[in-house]
Tab-separated table of C-alpha atoms in Angstrom:
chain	number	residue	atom	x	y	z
A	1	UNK	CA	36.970	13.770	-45.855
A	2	UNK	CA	34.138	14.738	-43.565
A	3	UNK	CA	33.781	18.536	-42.891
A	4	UNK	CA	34.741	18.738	-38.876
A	5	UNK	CA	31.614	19.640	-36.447
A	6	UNK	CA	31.929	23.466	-35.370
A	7	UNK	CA	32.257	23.801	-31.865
A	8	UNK	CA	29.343	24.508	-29.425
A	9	UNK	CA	29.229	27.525	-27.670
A	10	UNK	CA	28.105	26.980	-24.178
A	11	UNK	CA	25.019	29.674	-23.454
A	12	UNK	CA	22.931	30.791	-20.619
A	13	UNK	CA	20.420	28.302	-21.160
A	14	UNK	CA	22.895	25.505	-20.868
A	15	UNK	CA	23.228	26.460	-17.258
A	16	UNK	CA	19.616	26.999	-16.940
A	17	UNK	CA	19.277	23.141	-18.315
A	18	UNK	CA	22.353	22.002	-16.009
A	19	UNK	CA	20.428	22.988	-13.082
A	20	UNK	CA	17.061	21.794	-14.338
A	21	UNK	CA	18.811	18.084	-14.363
A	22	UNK	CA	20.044	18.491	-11.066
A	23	UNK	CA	16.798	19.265	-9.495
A	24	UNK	CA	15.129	15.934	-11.591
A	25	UNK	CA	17.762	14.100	-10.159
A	26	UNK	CA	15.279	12.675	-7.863
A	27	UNK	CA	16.086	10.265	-4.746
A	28	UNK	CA	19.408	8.979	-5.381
A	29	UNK	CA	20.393	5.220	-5.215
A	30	UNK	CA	21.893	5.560	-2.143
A	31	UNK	CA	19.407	7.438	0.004
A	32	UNK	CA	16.753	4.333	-1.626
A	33	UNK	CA	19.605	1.691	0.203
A	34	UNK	CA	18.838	3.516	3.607
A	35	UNK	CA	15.416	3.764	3.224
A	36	UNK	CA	15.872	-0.149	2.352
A	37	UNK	CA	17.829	-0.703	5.636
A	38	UNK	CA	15.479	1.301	7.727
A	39	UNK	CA	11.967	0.259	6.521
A	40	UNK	CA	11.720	-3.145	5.051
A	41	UNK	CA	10.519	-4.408	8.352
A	42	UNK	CA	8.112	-1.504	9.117
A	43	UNK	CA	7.036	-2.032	5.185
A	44	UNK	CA	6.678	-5.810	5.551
A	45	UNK	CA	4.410	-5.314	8.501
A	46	UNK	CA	2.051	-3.272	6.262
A	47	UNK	CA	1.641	-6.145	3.451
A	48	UNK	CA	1.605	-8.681	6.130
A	49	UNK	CA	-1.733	-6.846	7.550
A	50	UNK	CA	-3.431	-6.709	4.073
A	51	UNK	CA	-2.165	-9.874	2.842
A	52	UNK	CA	-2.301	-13.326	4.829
A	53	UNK	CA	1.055	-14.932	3.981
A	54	UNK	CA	4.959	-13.509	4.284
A	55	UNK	CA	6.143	-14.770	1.210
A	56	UNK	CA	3.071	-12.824	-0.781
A	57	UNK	CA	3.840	-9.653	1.958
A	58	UNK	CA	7.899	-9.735	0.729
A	59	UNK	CA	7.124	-10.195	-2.849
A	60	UNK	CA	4.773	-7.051	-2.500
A	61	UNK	CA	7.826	-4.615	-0.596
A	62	UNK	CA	10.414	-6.269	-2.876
A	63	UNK	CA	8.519	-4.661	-5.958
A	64	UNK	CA	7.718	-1.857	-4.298
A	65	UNK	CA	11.101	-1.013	-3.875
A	66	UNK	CA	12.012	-1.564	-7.254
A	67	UNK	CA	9.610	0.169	-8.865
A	68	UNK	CA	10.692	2.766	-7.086
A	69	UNK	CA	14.001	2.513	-7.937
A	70	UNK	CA	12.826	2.509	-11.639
A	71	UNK	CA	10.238	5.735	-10.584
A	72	UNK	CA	13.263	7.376	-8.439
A	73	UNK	CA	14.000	10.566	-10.805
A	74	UNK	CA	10.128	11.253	-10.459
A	75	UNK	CA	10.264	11.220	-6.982
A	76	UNK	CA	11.772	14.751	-6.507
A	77	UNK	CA	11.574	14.883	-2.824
A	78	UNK	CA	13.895	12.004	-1.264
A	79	UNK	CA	11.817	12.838	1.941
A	80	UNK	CA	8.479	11.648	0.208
A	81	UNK	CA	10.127	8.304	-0.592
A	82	UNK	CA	8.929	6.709	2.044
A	83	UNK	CA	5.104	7.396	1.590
A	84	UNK	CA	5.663	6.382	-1.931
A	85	UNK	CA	6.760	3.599	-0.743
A	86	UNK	CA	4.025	2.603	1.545
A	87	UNK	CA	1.436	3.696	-0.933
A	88	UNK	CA	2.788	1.383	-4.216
A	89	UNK	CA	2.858	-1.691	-1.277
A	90	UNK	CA	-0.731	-0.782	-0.496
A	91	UNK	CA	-1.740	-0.520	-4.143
A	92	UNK	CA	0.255	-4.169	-5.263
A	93	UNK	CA	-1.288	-5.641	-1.904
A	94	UNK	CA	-5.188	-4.788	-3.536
A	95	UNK	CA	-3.490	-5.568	-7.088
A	96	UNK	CA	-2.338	-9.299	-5.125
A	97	UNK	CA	-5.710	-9.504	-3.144
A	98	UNK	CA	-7.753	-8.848	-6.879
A	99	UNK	CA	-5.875	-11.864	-7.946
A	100	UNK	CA	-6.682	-14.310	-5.197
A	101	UNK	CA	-10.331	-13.351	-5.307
A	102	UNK	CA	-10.423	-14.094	-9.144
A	103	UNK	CA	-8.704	-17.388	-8.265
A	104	UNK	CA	-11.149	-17.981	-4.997
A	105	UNK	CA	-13.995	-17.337	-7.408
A	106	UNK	CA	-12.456	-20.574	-9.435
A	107	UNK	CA	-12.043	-22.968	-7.080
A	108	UNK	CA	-14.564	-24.899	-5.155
A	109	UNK	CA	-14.469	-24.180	-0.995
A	110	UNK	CA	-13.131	-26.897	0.709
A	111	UNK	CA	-15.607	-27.754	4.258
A	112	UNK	CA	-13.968	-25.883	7.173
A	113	UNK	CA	-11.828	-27.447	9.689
A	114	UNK	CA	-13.923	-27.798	12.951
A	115	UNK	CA	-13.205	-29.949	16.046
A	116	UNK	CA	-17.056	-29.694	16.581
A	117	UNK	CA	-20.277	-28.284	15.538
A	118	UNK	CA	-21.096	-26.746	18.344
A	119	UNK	CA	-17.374	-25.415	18.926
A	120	UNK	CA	-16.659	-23.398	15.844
A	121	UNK	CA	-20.570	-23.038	14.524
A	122	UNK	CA	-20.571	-19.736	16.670
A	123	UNK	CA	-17.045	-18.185	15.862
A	124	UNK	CA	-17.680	-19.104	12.025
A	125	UNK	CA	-20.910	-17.148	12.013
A	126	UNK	CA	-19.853	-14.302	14.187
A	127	UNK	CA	-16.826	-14.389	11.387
A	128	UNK	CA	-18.539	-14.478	8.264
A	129	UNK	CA	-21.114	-11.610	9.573
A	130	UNK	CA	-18.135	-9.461	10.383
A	131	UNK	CA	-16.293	-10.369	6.932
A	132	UNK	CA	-19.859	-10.138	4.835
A	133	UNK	CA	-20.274	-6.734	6.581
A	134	UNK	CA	-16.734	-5.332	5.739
A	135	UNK	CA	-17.205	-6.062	2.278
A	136	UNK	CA	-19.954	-4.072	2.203
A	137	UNK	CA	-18.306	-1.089	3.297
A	138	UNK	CA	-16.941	1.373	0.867
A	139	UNK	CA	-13.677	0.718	-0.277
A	140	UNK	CA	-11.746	3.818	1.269
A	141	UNK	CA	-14.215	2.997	4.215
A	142	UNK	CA	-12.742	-0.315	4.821
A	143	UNK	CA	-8.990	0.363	3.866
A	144	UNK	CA	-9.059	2.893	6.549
A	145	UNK	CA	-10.445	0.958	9.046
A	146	UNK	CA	-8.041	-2.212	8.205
A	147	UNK	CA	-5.052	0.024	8.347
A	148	UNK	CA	-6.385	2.430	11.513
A	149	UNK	CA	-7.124	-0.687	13.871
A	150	UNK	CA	-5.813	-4.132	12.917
A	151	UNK	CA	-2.491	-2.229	11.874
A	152	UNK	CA	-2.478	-0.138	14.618
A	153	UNK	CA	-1.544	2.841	12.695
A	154	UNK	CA	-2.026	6.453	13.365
A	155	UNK	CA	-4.798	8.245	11.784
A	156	UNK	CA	-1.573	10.516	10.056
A	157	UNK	CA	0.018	7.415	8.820
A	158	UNK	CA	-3.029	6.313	7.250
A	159	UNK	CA	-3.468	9.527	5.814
A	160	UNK	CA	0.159	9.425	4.604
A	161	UNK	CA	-0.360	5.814	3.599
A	162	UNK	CA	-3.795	5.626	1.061
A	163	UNK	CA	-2.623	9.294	0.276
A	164	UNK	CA	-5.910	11.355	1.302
A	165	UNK	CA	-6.270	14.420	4.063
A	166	UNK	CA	-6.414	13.575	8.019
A	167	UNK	CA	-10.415	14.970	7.523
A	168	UNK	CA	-10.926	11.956	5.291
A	169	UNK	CA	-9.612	9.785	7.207
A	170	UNK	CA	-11.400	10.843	10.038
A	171	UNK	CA	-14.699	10.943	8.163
A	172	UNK	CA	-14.199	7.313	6.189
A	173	UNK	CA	-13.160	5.824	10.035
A	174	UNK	CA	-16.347	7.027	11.583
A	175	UNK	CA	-18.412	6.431	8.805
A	176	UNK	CA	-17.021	3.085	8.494
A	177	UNK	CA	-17.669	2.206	11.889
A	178	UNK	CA	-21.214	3.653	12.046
A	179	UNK	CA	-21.747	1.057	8.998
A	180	UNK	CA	-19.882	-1.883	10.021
A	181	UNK	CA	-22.027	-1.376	13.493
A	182	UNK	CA	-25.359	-1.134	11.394
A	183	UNK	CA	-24.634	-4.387	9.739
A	184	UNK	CA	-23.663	-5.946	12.831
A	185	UNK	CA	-27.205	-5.378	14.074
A	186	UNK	CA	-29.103	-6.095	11.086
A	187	UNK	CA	-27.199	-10.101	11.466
A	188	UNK	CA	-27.981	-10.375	15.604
């Protein structure tokens, strides 16, 4: 017969380690659900302005959200879920746009879709001078700039968002523009 276990006698640091778990406890499933309920949309609008297509931009929140339910005991604050949030759907909307480029990069380019030479020739020069002259911003310089005016955020959200100070923000949007206008000149 087995000798029996002696019993454990409960100590100070078990309380110590009792409240140790409840502050990893981390944003709880529940508080995620409401942040669910009350962001998706505003979430969804931020992968639908660095991705092209709603099925890619839902795919994008969708995993956001669970790998922040899987991340959820690391995210101590249940206030800060929210920017985690927005900053995993900005990181798996580059991840996403890395993947399309590779693919782009493999595929031939179909002839564009014009009604008329003289109709688009403009628009589609004026367009690929703008997109050749984003691309060669810096990156920071041109996630800023994406975010600040075609998303029509705040310069705190994007702060909040790509996770850097309001001063960098400031300084990659007007160092951004000062570039983007450079370029824009050089192509005139």
């Amino acid at each position: 017969m087995p000798a029996a276990r002696p019993a454990r006698i409960p100590s100070q640091r078990d309380g110590a380690d009792h409240a140790e778990d409840a502050a990893a406890a981390g944003t709880t499933v529940d508080h995620l659900t409401e942040t669910y309920r009350t962001h998706y949309r505003s979430l969804l609008g931020l992968a639908a302005l660095l991705l092209d297509d709603t099925a890619s931009c839902e795919d994008v929140v969708q995993e956001a959200f669970i790998r922040v339910h899987s991340a959820r005991k690391r995210v101590r604050d249940p206030e800060k879920t929210l920017a985690y949030l927005r900053q995993t759907v900005v990181n798996l909307s580059r991840s996403a746009l890395r993947r399309r480029i590779l693919g782009l990069k493999l595929l031939s380019k179909p002839m564009p879709d014009m009604a008329s030479a003289e109709e688009g020739a403009y628009d589609q020069l004026e367009r690929d001078s703008l997109i050749k002259a984003m691309k060669g911003l810096q990156r920071r310089q041109r996630e800023v700039l994406v975010l600040r005016y075609f998303a029509d955020m705040t310069e705190a959200q994007v702060a909040e968002t790509l996770g850097i100070s309001l001063g960098s923000v400031k300084a990659y949007g007007s160092r951004g523009i000062a570039a983007l206008r450079l370029a824009m000149e050089a192509t005139a």
